[in-house]
Amino acid sequence: MSSQSTISKKSAVTDPDQSPKPRKRMTVPGFMARKGGEPLVCLTAYTAHVANLLDQRCDLLLVGDSLGMVIHGMPNTLGVTLEHMIMHGQGVMRGAEKSLVVVDMPFGSFEESPEIAFRNAARVVKETGCAAVKLEGGAEMAPTIQHMTRRGIPVMAHIGLMPQNLNMMGGFKIAGRDERDWEYIIQDAREVEKAGAFSVVVEGVTEPLAEKITQSISIPTIGIGASKECDGQILVFEDMIGLFPRVPTFVKRYGNMEEMIANAADLYAEEVRARRFPTEDHVYTLNKKDG
Ligand code: KIV
């Protein structure tokens, strides 16, 4: 591994040419105070270097269990373990100094009982140093959220489309297309707020429902596929930069990293095969002072 690949917080975080002014790390109360104000900017991050690049530009970095699909090639998020989340959470915490870092609770780690949820979440907080955890679920998870928040673990809830419910739903379904479903989803939002959640991810819901949810609660709503009617937005970083092949309707691609990687790898392969790489710039010599 080259020395350039270790995390240089100085280069990306404090270099005035590269990034906006350094700021203090976002806290849970600071995040909550942004309800109804300047939209909250959130992205997923799974690795230290990406976290370091996104840190100054985001309010919150989520170590999402989507890492199962995006990083580990799983078909869905159900196979993700607490160990995966802790390992990636540690990397992100090494890279991020300013953003509020939230780590997802994977399927099977919190549903059984509030006590088990607390124990696993405490392990995530202790072993990663993150400030909060996220868990999927609405009203049914309210007792668990209350148990955790009253014992010192801030919780971000996640309602609407819940990817860990894949098998129950028979696929990923947009919520709230039928107005008759609105009330129970709005109730989910109210219950997680009452239980003490500091924020709620609202996934895959129609715009009018997102607006209603956002107006019905006093904690920030963070939308993904839920329109601009939320207090903030989150996307999976790899979707946003074009580094994941499946692109849902709600994703806007801000870059095309797949194309960049393919082009770079093609050029590298061509140059290696033609013996045009390495050149003398890339080899160690007896006399030259090199790194
Ligand atoms: O796992 C994840 O990345 C998420 C976000 C997309 C909200 O839950």
PDB file of C-alpha atoms and ligand atoms in Angstrom:
ATOM      1  CA  MET A   1       0.000   0.000   0.000  1.00  0.00           C
ATOM      2  CA  SER A   2       1.406   3.415  -0.884  1.00  0.00           C
ATOM      3  CA  SER A   3       1.722   6.166   1.683  1.00  0.00           C
ATOM      4  CA  GLN A   4      -0.745   8.168  -0.420  1.00  0.00           C
ATOM      5  CA  SER A   5      -3.506   5.722   0.362  1.00  0.00           C
ATOM      6  CA  THR A   6      -3.516   6.316   4.118  1.00  0.00           C
ATOM      7  CA  ILE A   7      -6.049   8.822   5.370  1.00  0.00           C
ATOM      8  CA  SER A   8      -4.729  12.338   5.398  1.00  0.00           C
ATOM      9  CA  LYS A   9      -7.324  14.304   7.323  1.00  0.00           C
ATOM     10  CA  LYS A  10      -5.293  17.448   6.704  1.00  0.00           C
ATOM     11  CA  SER A  11      -5.437  17.179   2.939  1.00  0.00           C
ATOM     12  CA  ALA A  12      -9.164  16.809   2.488  1.00  0.00           C
ATOM     13  CA  VAL A  13     -10.515  18.310   5.672  1.00  0.00           C
ATOM     14  CA  THR A  14      -8.515  21.438   6.325  1.00  0.00           C
ATOM     15  CA  ASP A  15      -6.895  22.329   3.020  1.00  0.00           C
ATOM     16  CA  PRO A  16      -8.543  25.691   2.228  1.00  0.00           C
ATOM     17  CA  ASP A  17      -8.169  25.121  -1.492  1.00  0.00           C
ATOM     18  CA  GLN A  18     -10.065  21.857  -1.424  1.00  0.00           C
ATOM     19  CA  SER A  19     -12.954  22.288   0.928  1.00  0.00           C
ATOM     20  CA  PRO A  20     -15.223  24.754   2.703  1.00  0.00           C
ATOM     21  CA  LYS A  21     -14.313  26.157   6.145  1.00  0.00           C
ATOM     22  CA  PRO A  22     -13.600  23.570   8.843  1.00  0.00           C
ATOM     23  CA  ARG A  23     -16.453  23.316  11.317  1.00  0.00           C
ATOM     24  CA  LYS A  24     -17.208  21.482  14.541  1.00  0.00           C
ATOM     25  CA  ARG A  25     -18.673  17.985  14.365  1.00  0.00           C
ATOM     26  CA  MET A  26     -22.442  17.944  13.905  1.00  0.00           C
ATOM     27  CA  THR A  27     -24.225  16.742  17.035  1.00  0.00           C
ATOM     28  CA  VAL A  28     -27.587  15.055  17.439  1.00  0.00           C
ATOM     29  CA  PRO A  29     -29.157  18.221  18.961  1.00  0.00           C
ATOM     30  CA  GLY A  30     -27.537  20.328  16.211  1.00  0.00           C
ATOM     31  CA  PHE A  31     -29.053  18.043  13.603  1.00  0.00           C
ATOM     32  CA  MET A  32     -32.485  18.215  15.235  1.00  0.00           C
ATOM     33  CA  ALA A  33     -32.304  22.011  15.354  1.00  0.00           C
ATOM     34  CA  ARG A  34     -32.246  22.070  11.546  1.00  0.00           C
ATOM     35  CA  LYS A  35     -35.893  20.901  11.332  1.00  0.00           C
ATOM     36  CA  GLY A  36     -37.645  23.133   8.807  1.00  0.00           C
ATOM     37  CA  GLY A  37     -34.432  25.076   8.134  1.00  0.00           C
ATOM     38  CA  GLU A  38     -31.597  24.669   5.674  1.00  0.00           C
ATOM     39  CA  PRO A  39     -31.997  21.200   4.145  1.00  0.00           C
ATOM     40  CA  LEU A  40     -29.829  18.530   5.759  1.00  0.00           C
ATOM     41  CA  VAL A  41     -27.279  16.936   3.433  1.00  0.00           C
ATOM     42  CA  CYS A  42     -26.734  13.226   4.090  1.00  0.00           C
ATOM     43  CA  LEU A  43     -24.939  10.483   2.170  1.00  0.00           C
ATOM     44  CA  THR A  44     -23.917   6.932   2.856  1.00  0.00           C
ATOM     45  CA  ALA A  45     -20.239   6.139   3.376  1.00  0.00           C
ATOM     46  CA  TYR A  46     -18.658   2.759   4.006  1.00  0.00           C
ATOM     47  CA  THR A  47     -14.938   3.452   3.905  1.00  0.00           C
ATOM     48  CA  ALA A  48     -12.482   5.833   5.542  1.00  0.00           C
ATOM     49  CA  HIS A  49     -11.280   7.619   2.427  1.00  0.00           C
ATOM     50  CA  VAL A  50     -14.741   8.243   1.002  1.00  0.00           C
ATOM     51  CA  ALA A  51     -15.907   9.412   4.437  1.00  0.00           C
ATOM     52  CA  ASN A  52     -12.976  11.818   4.525  1.00  0.00           C
ATOM     53  CA  LEU A  53     -13.908  13.238   1.113  1.00  0.00           C
ATOM     54  CA  LEU A  54     -17.577  13.662   2.007  1.00  0.00           C
ATOM     55  CA  ASP A  55     -17.038  14.857   5.556  1.00  0.00           C
ATOM     56  CA  GLN A  56     -16.898  18.629   4.975  1.00  0.00           C
ATOM     57  CA  ARG A  57     -19.696  18.485   2.470  1.00  0.00           C
ATOM     58  CA  CYS A  58     -22.307  16.610   4.477  1.00  0.00           C
ATOM     59  CA  ASP A  59     -24.171  17.039   7.753  1.00  0.00           C
ATOM     60  CA  LEU A  60     -24.553  13.299   8.302  1.00  0.00           C
ATOM     61  CA  LEU A  61     -22.804  10.196   7.012  1.00  0.00           C
ATOM     62  CA  LEU A  62     -24.741   6.960   7.258  1.00  0.00           C
ATOM     63  CA  VAL A  63     -22.939   3.647   7.345  1.00  0.00           C
ATOM     64  CA  GLY A  64     -25.947   2.004   5.741  1.00  0.00           C
ATOM     65  CA  ASP A  65     -26.578  -1.718   5.576  1.00  0.00           C
ATOM     66  CA  SER A  66     -26.867  -1.121   1.816  1.00  0.00           C
ATOM     67  CA  LEU A  67     -23.133  -1.869   2.031  1.00  0.00           C
ATOM     68  CA  GLY A  68     -24.134  -5.525   1.777  1.00  0.00           C
ATOM     69  CA  MET A  69     -25.200  -4.960  -1.812  1.00  0.00           C
ATOM     70  CA  VAL A  70     -22.920  -2.101  -2.791  1.00  0.00           C
ATOM     71  CA  ILE A  71     -19.639  -3.363  -1.299  1.00  0.00           C
ATOM     72  CA  HIS A  72     -20.135  -7.075  -0.701  1.00  0.00           C
ATOM     73  CA  GLY A  73     -22.262  -7.999  -3.721  1.00  0.00           C
ATOM     74  CA  MET A  74     -25.154  -9.442  -1.727  1.00  0.00           C
ATOM     75  CA  PRO A  75     -28.577  -9.624  -3.401  1.00  0.00           C
ATOM     76  CA  ASN A  76     -30.192  -7.602  -0.585  1.00  0.00           C
ATOM     77  CA  THR A  77     -29.401  -6.301   2.907  1.00  0.00           C
ATOM     78  CA  LEU A  78     -30.585  -9.347   4.859  1.00  0.00           C
ATOM     79  CA  GLY A  79     -27.185 -11.052   5.022  1.00  0.00           C
ATOM     80  CA  VAL A  80     -25.414  -8.093   6.600  1.00  0.00           C
ATOM     81  CA  THR A  81     -24.039  -8.759  10.093  1.00  0.00           C
ATOM     82  CA  LEU A  82     -23.211  -6.615  13.094  1.00  0.00           C
ATOM     83  CA  GLU A  83     -19.532  -7.338  12.401  1.00  0.00           C
ATOM     84  CA  HIS A  84     -19.824  -5.895   8.870  1.00  0.00           C
ATOM     85  CA  MET A  85     -21.425  -2.756  10.284  1.00  0.00           C
ATOM     86  CA  ILE A  86     -18.808  -2.358  12.998  1.00  0.00           C
ATOM     87  CA  MET A  87     -15.895  -2.846  10.623  1.00  0.00           C
ATOM     88  CA  HIS A  88     -17.194  -0.291   8.115  1.00  0.00           C
ATOM     89  CA  GLY A  89     -18.307   2.025  10.942  1.00  0.00           C
ATOM     90  CA  GLN A  90     -14.754   2.058  12.295  1.00  0.00           C
ATOM     91  CA  GLY A  91     -13.389   2.991   8.881  1.00  0.00           C
ATOM     92  CA  VAL A  92     -15.883   5.824   8.437  1.00  0.00           C
ATOM     93  CA  MET A  93     -15.153   7.162  11.918  1.00  0.00           C
ATOM     94  CA  ARG A  94     -11.441   7.221  11.058  1.00  0.00           C
ATOM     95  CA  GLY A  95     -12.186   9.305   7.972  1.00  0.00           C
ATOM     96  CA  ALA A  96     -14.883  11.677   9.244  1.00  0.00           C
ATOM     97  CA  GLU A  97     -14.310  14.464  11.742  1.00  0.00           C
ATOM     98  CA  LYS A  98     -17.187  16.837  11.105  1.00  0.00           C
ATOM     99  CA  SER A  99     -20.274  14.903  10.103  1.00  0.00           C
ATOM    100  CA  LEU A 100     -22.660  13.172  12.437  1.00  0.00           C
ATOM    101  CA  VAL A 101     -21.919   9.481  11.837  1.00  0.00           C
ATOM    102  CA  VAL A 102     -24.838   7.065  12.131  1.00  0.00           C
ATOM    103  CA  VAL A 103     -24.469   3.289  11.796  1.00  0.00           C
ATOM    104  CA  ASP A 104     -27.335   1.071  10.609  1.00  0.00           C
ATOM    105  CA  MET A 105     -28.533  -1.830  12.742  1.00  0.00           C
ATOM    106  CA  PRO A 106     -28.569  -4.877  10.450  1.00  0.00           C
ATOM    107  CA  PHE A 107     -31.480  -7.299  10.097  1.00  0.00           C
ATOM    108  CA  GLY A 108     -31.715  -9.617  13.102  1.00  0.00           C
ATOM    109  CA  SER A 109     -29.767  -7.409  15.487  1.00  0.00           C
ATOM    110  CA  PHE A 110     -32.583  -5.392  17.067  1.00  0.00           C
ATOM    111  CA  GLU A 111     -36.048  -6.848  16.391  1.00  0.00           C
ATOM    112  CA  GLU A 112     -36.131  -9.570  19.051  1.00  0.00           C
ATOM    113  CA  SER A 113     -36.300  -7.388  22.137  1.00  0.00           C
ATOM    114  CA  PRO A 114     -35.434  -3.880  23.320  1.00  0.00           C
ATOM    115  CA  GLU A 115     -32.719  -5.386  25.545  1.00  0.00           C
ATOM    116  CA  ILE A 116     -31.010  -7.204  22.670  1.00  0.00           C
ATOM    117  CA  ALA A 117     -31.317  -4.096  20.511  1.00  0.00           C
ATOM    118  CA  PHE A 118     -29.690  -1.997  23.234  1.00  0.00           C
ATOM    119  CA  ARG A 119     -26.876  -4.502  23.754  1.00  0.00           C
ATOM    120  CA  ASN A 120     -26.054  -4.669  20.042  1.00  0.00           C
ATOM    121  CA  ALA A 121     -26.369  -0.923  19.531  1.00  0.00           C
ATOM    122  CA  ALA A 122     -24.134  -0.269  22.546  1.00  0.00           C
ATOM    123  CA  ARG A 123     -21.548  -2.538  20.966  1.00  0.00           C
ATOM    124  CA  VAL A 124     -21.751  -0.538  17.726  1.00  0.00           C
ATOM    125  CA  VAL A 125     -21.348   2.751  19.612  1.00  0.00           C
ATOM    126  CA  LYS A 126     -18.467   1.466  21.775  1.00  0.00           C
ATOM    127  CA  GLU A 127     -16.549  -0.225  18.968  1.00  0.00           C
ATOM    128  CA  THR A 128     -16.978   2.454  16.283  1.00  0.00           C
ATOM    129  CA  GLY A 129     -17.340   5.682  18.250  1.00  0.00           C
ATOM    130  CA  CYS A 130     -20.380   6.678  16.163  1.00  0.00           C
ATOM    131  CA  ALA A 131     -22.932   9.052  17.702  1.00  0.00           C
ATOM    132  CA  ALA A 132     -26.135   7.228  16.809  1.00  0.00           C
ATOM    133  CA  VAL A 133     -27.667   4.180  15.188  1.00  0.00           C
ATOM    134  CA  LYS A 134     -30.455   3.790  12.648  1.00  0.00           C
ATOM    135  CA  LEU A 135     -33.042   1.055  12.625  1.00  0.00           C
ATOM    136  CA  GLU A 136     -35.864   0.184  10.280  1.00  0.00           C
ATOM    137  CA  GLY A 137     -39.366   0.222  11.698  1.00  0.00           C
ATOM    138  CA  GLY A 138     -42.239   2.445  12.760  1.00  0.00           C
ATOM    139  CA  ALA A 139     -44.807   1.979  15.534  1.00  0.00           C
ATOM    140  CA  GLU A 140     -43.747  -1.651  16.126  1.00  0.00           C
ATOM    141  CA  MET A 141     -40.235  -0.481  17.005  1.00  0.00           C
ATOM    142  CA  ALA A 142     -41.344   2.391  19.261  1.00  0.00           C
ATOM    143  CA  PRO A 143     -40.774   0.456  22.543  1.00  0.00           C
ATOM    144  CA  THR A 144     -37.280  -0.474  21.350  1.00  0.00           C
ATOM    145  CA  ILE A 145     -36.490   3.096  20.324  1.00  0.00           C
ATOM    146  CA  GLN A 146     -37.691   4.331  23.706  1.00  0.00           C
ATOM    147  CA  HIS A 147     -35.599   1.746  25.550  1.00  0.00           C
ATOM    148  CA  MET A 148     -32.469   2.753  23.624  1.00  0.00           C
ATOM    149  CA  THR A 149     -32.881   6.521  23.694  1.00  0.00           C
ATOM    150  CA  ARG A 150     -33.647   6.556  27.440  1.00  0.00           C
ATOM    151  CA  ARG A 151     -30.370   4.706  27.983  1.00  0.00           C
ATOM    152  CA  GLY A 152     -28.199   7.036  25.954  1.00  0.00           C
ATOM    153  CA  ILE A 153     -28.252   5.788  22.396  1.00  0.00           C
ATOM    154  CA  PRO A 154     -29.656   8.278  19.880  1.00  0.00           C
ATOM    155  CA  VAL A 155     -31.789   6.521  17.270  1.00  0.00           C
ATOM    156  CA  MET A 156     -32.679   7.483  13.738  1.00  0.00           C
ATOM    157  CA  ALA A 157     -35.799   5.636  12.624  1.00  0.00           C
ATOM    158  CA  HIS A 158     -36.583   4.487   9.064  1.00  0.00           C
ATOM    159  CA  ILE A 159     -40.158   4.243   7.760  1.00  0.00           C
ATOM    160  CA  GLY A 160     -42.028   3.878   4.458  1.00  0.00           C
ATOM    161  CA  LEU A 161     -40.173   1.425   2.251  1.00  0.00           C
ATOM    162  CA  MET A 162     -38.062  -0.731   4.557  1.00  0.00           C
ATOM    163  CA  PRO A 163     -35.592  -2.883   2.602  1.00  0.00           C
ATOM    164  CA  GLN A 164     -35.227  -5.370   5.499  1.00  0.00           C
ATOM    165  CA  ASN A 165     -38.953  -6.152   5.027  1.00  0.00           C
ATOM    166  CA  LEU A 166     -38.273  -7.372   1.509  1.00  0.00           C
ATOM    167  CA  ASN A 167     -39.626 -10.882   2.041  1.00  0.00           C
ATOM    168  CA  MET A 168     -42.803  -9.689   3.749  1.00  0.00           C
ATOM    169  CA  MET A 169     -43.505  -7.184   0.975  1.00  0.00           C
ATOM    170  CA  GLY A 170     -42.551  -9.507  -1.890  1.00  0.00           C
ATOM    171  CA  GLY A 171     -40.294  -6.808  -3.342  1.00  0.00           C
ATOM    172  CA  PHE A 172     -39.502  -3.127  -2.932  1.00  0.00           C
ATOM    173  CA  LYS A 173     -42.807  -1.257  -3.054  1.00  0.00           C
ATOM    174  CA  ILE A 174     -43.394   2.496  -3.040  1.00  0.00           C
ATOM    175  CA  ALA A 175     -45.587   3.423  -0.082  1.00  0.00           C
ATOM    176  CA  GLY A 176     -48.495   5.852  -0.073  1.00  0.00           C
ATOM    177  CA  ARG A 177     -49.710   5.510  -3.659  1.00  0.00           C
ATOM    178  CA  ASP A 178     -53.033   4.568  -2.096  1.00  0.00           C
ATOM    179  CA  GLU A 179     -54.249   7.327   0.232  1.00  0.00           C
ATOM    180  CA  ARG A 180     -55.758   4.695   2.514  1.00  0.00           C
ATOM    181  CA  ASP A 181     -52.184   3.735   3.553  1.00  0.00           C
ATOM    182  CA  TRP A 182     -51.239   7.264   4.563  1.00  0.00           C
ATOM    183  CA  GLU A 183     -52.608   7.212   8.069  1.00  0.00           C
ATOM    184  CA  TYR A 184     -50.603   4.221   9.271  1.00  0.00           C
ATOM    185  CA  ILE A 185     -47.363   5.605   7.834  1.00  0.00           C
ATOM    186  CA  ILE A 186     -47.988   9.016   9.400  1.00  0.00           C
ATOM    187  CA  GLN A 187     -48.747   7.175  12.639  1.00  0.00           C
ATOM    188  CA  ASP A 188     -45.389   5.373  12.321  1.00  0.00           C
ATOM    189  CA  ALA A 189     -43.684   8.769  12.111  1.00  0.00           C
ATOM    190  CA  ARG A 190     -45.563  10.076  15.146  1.00  0.00           C
ATOM    191  CA  GLU A 191     -44.791   6.951  17.201  1.00  0.00           C
ATOM    192  CA  VAL A 192     -41.056   6.971  16.491  1.00  0.00           C
ATOM    193  CA  GLU A 193     -40.917  10.656  17.373  1.00  0.00           C
ATOM    194  CA  LYS A 194     -42.817  10.038  20.620  1.00  0.00           C
ATOM    195  CA  ALA A 195     -40.415   7.190  21.445  1.00  0.00           C
ATOM    196  CA  GLY A 196     -37.471   9.586  21.208  1.00  0.00           C
ATOM    197  CA  ALA A 197     -36.035   9.123  17.700  1.00  0.00           C
ATOM    198  CA  PHE A 198     -33.990  12.207  16.777  1.00  0.00           C
ATOM    199  CA  SER A 199     -34.770  11.947  13.074  1.00  0.00           C
ATOM    200  CA  VAL A 200     -36.468   9.619  10.633  1.00  0.00           C
ATOM    201  CA  VAL A 201     -35.495   8.367   7.207  1.00  0.00           C
ATOM    202  CA  VAL A 202     -38.551   8.318   4.956  1.00  0.00           C
ATOM    203  CA  GLU A 203     -37.980   5.977   2.025  1.00  0.00           C
ATOM    204  CA  GLY A 204     -39.964   5.411  -1.157  1.00  0.00           C
ATOM    205  CA  VAL A 205     -43.104   7.409  -0.482  1.00  0.00           C
ATOM    206  CA  THR A 206     -45.125   9.725  -2.709  1.00  0.00           C
ATOM    207  CA  GLU A 207     -44.595  13.477  -2.484  1.00  0.00           C
ATOM    208  CA  PRO A 208     -47.910  14.384  -0.828  1.00  0.00           C
ATOM    209  CA  LEU A 209     -47.349  11.744   1.838  1.00  0.00           C
ATOM    210  CA  ALA A 210     -43.779  12.950   2.444  1.00  0.00           C
ATOM    211  CA  GLU A 211     -45.149  16.464   2.898  1.00  0.00           C
ATOM    212  CA  LYS A 212     -47.769  15.266   5.374  1.00  0.00           C
ATOM    213  CA  ILE A 213     -45.214  13.271   7.387  1.00  0.00           C
ATOM    214  CA  THR A 214     -42.804  16.217   7.501  1.00  0.00           C
ATOM    215  CA  GLN A 215     -45.579  18.520   8.708  1.00  0.00           C
ATOM    216  CA  SER A 216     -46.839  16.008  11.282  1.00  0.00           C
ATOM    217  CA  ILE A 217     -43.659  15.650  13.331  1.00  0.00           C
ATOM    218  CA  SER A 218     -41.114  17.963  14.895  1.00  0.00           C
ATOM    219  CA  ILE A 219     -37.995  15.879  14.151  1.00  0.00           C
ATOM    220  CA  PRO A 220     -36.198  16.114  10.788  1.00  0.00           C
ATOM    221  CA  THR A 221     -37.393  13.840   7.996  1.00  0.00           C
ATOM    222  CA  ILE A 222     -34.627  12.634   5.698  1.00  0.00           C
ATOM    223  CA  GLY A 223     -35.947  11.537   2.331  1.00  0.00           C
ATOM    224  CA  ILE A 224     -34.730   8.907  -0.083  1.00  0.00           C
ATOM    225  CA  GLY A 225     -37.126   8.560  -2.975  1.00  0.00           C
ATOM    226  CA  ALA A 226     -39.458  10.764  -0.970  1.00  0.00           C
ATOM    227  CA  SER A 227     -39.352  14.108  -2.823  1.00  0.00           C
ATOM    228  CA  LYS A 228     -38.046  17.509  -1.775  1.00  0.00           C
ATOM    229  CA  GLU A 229     -40.787  17.782   0.859  1.00  0.00           C
ATOM    230  CA  CYS A 230     -38.451  16.387   3.513  1.00  0.00           C
ATOM    231  CA  ASP A 231     -36.132  18.257   5.863  1.00  0.00           C
ATOM    232  CA  GLY A 232     -33.103  16.681   4.207  1.00  0.00           C
ATOM    233  CA  GLN A 233     -32.017  14.145   1.623  1.00  0.00           C
ATOM    234  CA  ILE A 234     -29.919  11.006   1.615  1.00  0.00           C
ATOM    235  CA  LEU A 235     -28.618   8.898  -1.257  1.00  0.00           C
ATOM    236  CA  VAL A 236     -26.377   5.886  -1.472  1.00  0.00           C
ATOM    237  CA  PHE A 237     -23.072   7.475  -2.486  1.00  0.00           C
ATOM    238  CA  GLU A 238     -22.223   4.820  -5.089  1.00  0.00           C
ATOM    239  CA  ASP A 239     -25.619   5.351  -6.777  1.00  0.00           C
ATOM    240  CA  MET A 240     -25.019   9.079  -6.885  1.00  0.00           C
ATOM    241  CA  ILE A 241     -21.580   8.813  -8.504  1.00  0.00           C
ATOM    242  CA  GLY A 242     -22.603   6.128 -10.997  1.00  0.00           C
ATOM    243  CA  LEU A 243     -20.703   3.277  -9.388  1.00  0.00           C
ATOM    244  CA  PHE A 244     -23.600   0.861  -9.024  1.00  0.00           C
ATOM    245  CA  PRO A 245     -25.394  -0.584 -12.028  1.00  0.00           C
ATOM    246  CA  ARG A 246     -29.018  -0.553 -10.819  1.00  0.00           C
ATOM    247  CA  VAL A 247     -30.322   3.017 -10.692  1.00  0.00           C
ATOM    248  CA  PRO A 248     -33.729   3.543  -9.092  1.00  0.00           C
ATOM    249  CA  THR A 249     -35.925   6.401 -10.396  1.00  0.00           C
ATOM    250  CA  PHE A 250     -35.194   8.587  -7.388  1.00  0.00           C
ATOM    251  CA  VAL A 251     -31.433   8.607  -7.913  1.00  0.00           C
ATOM    252  CA  LYS A 252     -29.781  11.440  -9.756  1.00  0.00           C
ATOM    253  CA  ARG A 253     -26.358  10.510 -11.054  1.00  0.00           C
ATOM    254  CA  TYR A 254     -23.873  13.280 -10.340  1.00  0.00           C
ATOM    255  CA  GLY A 255     -20.983  11.435 -11.942  1.00  0.00           C
ATOM    256  CA  ASN A 256     -20.112   8.367 -13.984  1.00  0.00           C
ATOM    257  CA  MET A 257     -17.451   6.542 -12.015  1.00  0.00           C
ATOM    258  CA  GLU A 258     -18.157   3.223 -13.721  1.00  0.00           C
ATOM    259  CA  GLU A 259     -17.105   4.715 -17.021  1.00  0.00           C
ATOM    260  CA  MET A 260     -14.037   6.360 -15.440  1.00  0.00           C
ATOM    261  CA  ILE A 261     -12.942   3.087 -13.833  1.00  0.00           C
ATOM    262  CA  ALA A 262     -13.487   1.077 -16.997  1.00  0.00           C
ATOM    263  CA  ASN A 263     -11.553   3.636 -19.076  1.00  0.00           C
ATOM    264  CA  ALA A 264      -8.697   3.774 -16.563  1.00  0.00           C
ATOM    265  CA  ALA A 265      -8.489  -0.028 -16.357  1.00  0.00           C
ATOM    266  CA  ASP A 266      -8.561  -0.318 -20.183  1.00  0.00           C
ATOM    267  CA  LEU A 267      -5.736   2.177 -20.529  1.00  0.00           C
ATOM    268  CA  TYR A 268      -3.696   0.501 -17.773  1.00  0.00           C
ATOM    269  CA  ALA A 269      -4.143  -2.940 -19.354  1.00  0.00           C
ATOM    270  CA  GLU A 270      -3.199  -1.587 -22.770  1.00  0.00           C
ATOM    271  CA  GLU A 271      -0.060   0.118 -21.421  1.00  0.00           C
ATOM    272  CA  VAL A 272       1.036  -2.925 -19.412  1.00  0.00           C
ATOM    273  CA  ARG A 273       0.581  -5.189 -22.422  1.00  0.00           C
ATOM    274  CA  ALA A 274       2.488  -2.755 -24.644  1.00  0.00           C
ATOM    275  CA  ARG A 275       5.212  -2.282 -21.967  1.00  0.00           C
ATOM    276  CA  ARG A 276       4.446   1.474 -21.888  1.00  0.00           C
ATOM    277  CA  PHE A 277       3.893   1.286 -18.104  1.00  0.00           C
ATOM    278  CA  PRO A 278       5.886   1.594 -15.899  1.00  0.00           C
ATOM    279  CA  THR A 279       8.104   4.288 -17.409  1.00  0.00           C
ATOM    280  CA  GLU A 280      11.251   5.630 -15.814  1.00  0.00           C
ATOM    281  CA  ASP A 281       9.090   8.041 -13.760  1.00  0.00           C
ATOM    282  CA  HIS A 282       7.714   5.071 -11.863  1.00  0.00           C
ATOM    283  CA  VAL A 283      10.833   3.041 -11.067  1.00  0.00           C
ATOM    284  CA  TYR A 284      13.373   3.245  -8.269  1.00  0.00           C
ATOM    285  CA  THR A 285      16.895   4.027  -9.346  1.00  0.00           C
ATOM    286  CA  LEU A 286      20.198   3.935  -7.499  1.00  0.00           C
ATOM    287  CA  ASN A 287      20.767   7.701  -7.545  1.00  0.00           C
ATOM    288  CA  LYS A 288      17.367   9.359  -7.570  1.00  0.00           C
ATOM    289  CA  LYS A 289      15.817  10.607  -4.305  1.00  0.00           C
ATOM    290  CA  ASP A 290      12.394   9.069  -4.504  1.00  0.00           C
ATOM    291  CA  GLY A 291       9.467   8.301  -2.202  1.00  0.00           C
TER     292      GLY A 291
HETATM  293  O1  KIV B   1     -28.786   1.246   4.079  1.00  0.00           O
HETATM  294  C1  KIV B   1     -28.863   2.392   3.615  1.00  0.00           C
HETATM  295  O2  KIV B   1     -27.990   2.846   2.887  1.00  0.00           O
HETATM  296  C2  KIV B   1     -30.028   3.184   3.983  1.00  0.00           C
HETATM  297  C3  KIV B   1     -30.199   4.514   3.322  1.00  0.00           C
HETATM  298  C4  KIV B   1     -30.265   4.454   1.891  1.00  0.00           C
HETATM  299  C5  KIV B   1     -31.267   5.328   3.921  1.00  0.00           C
HETATM  300  O3  KIV B   1     -30.788   2.787   4.790  1.00  0.00           O
END
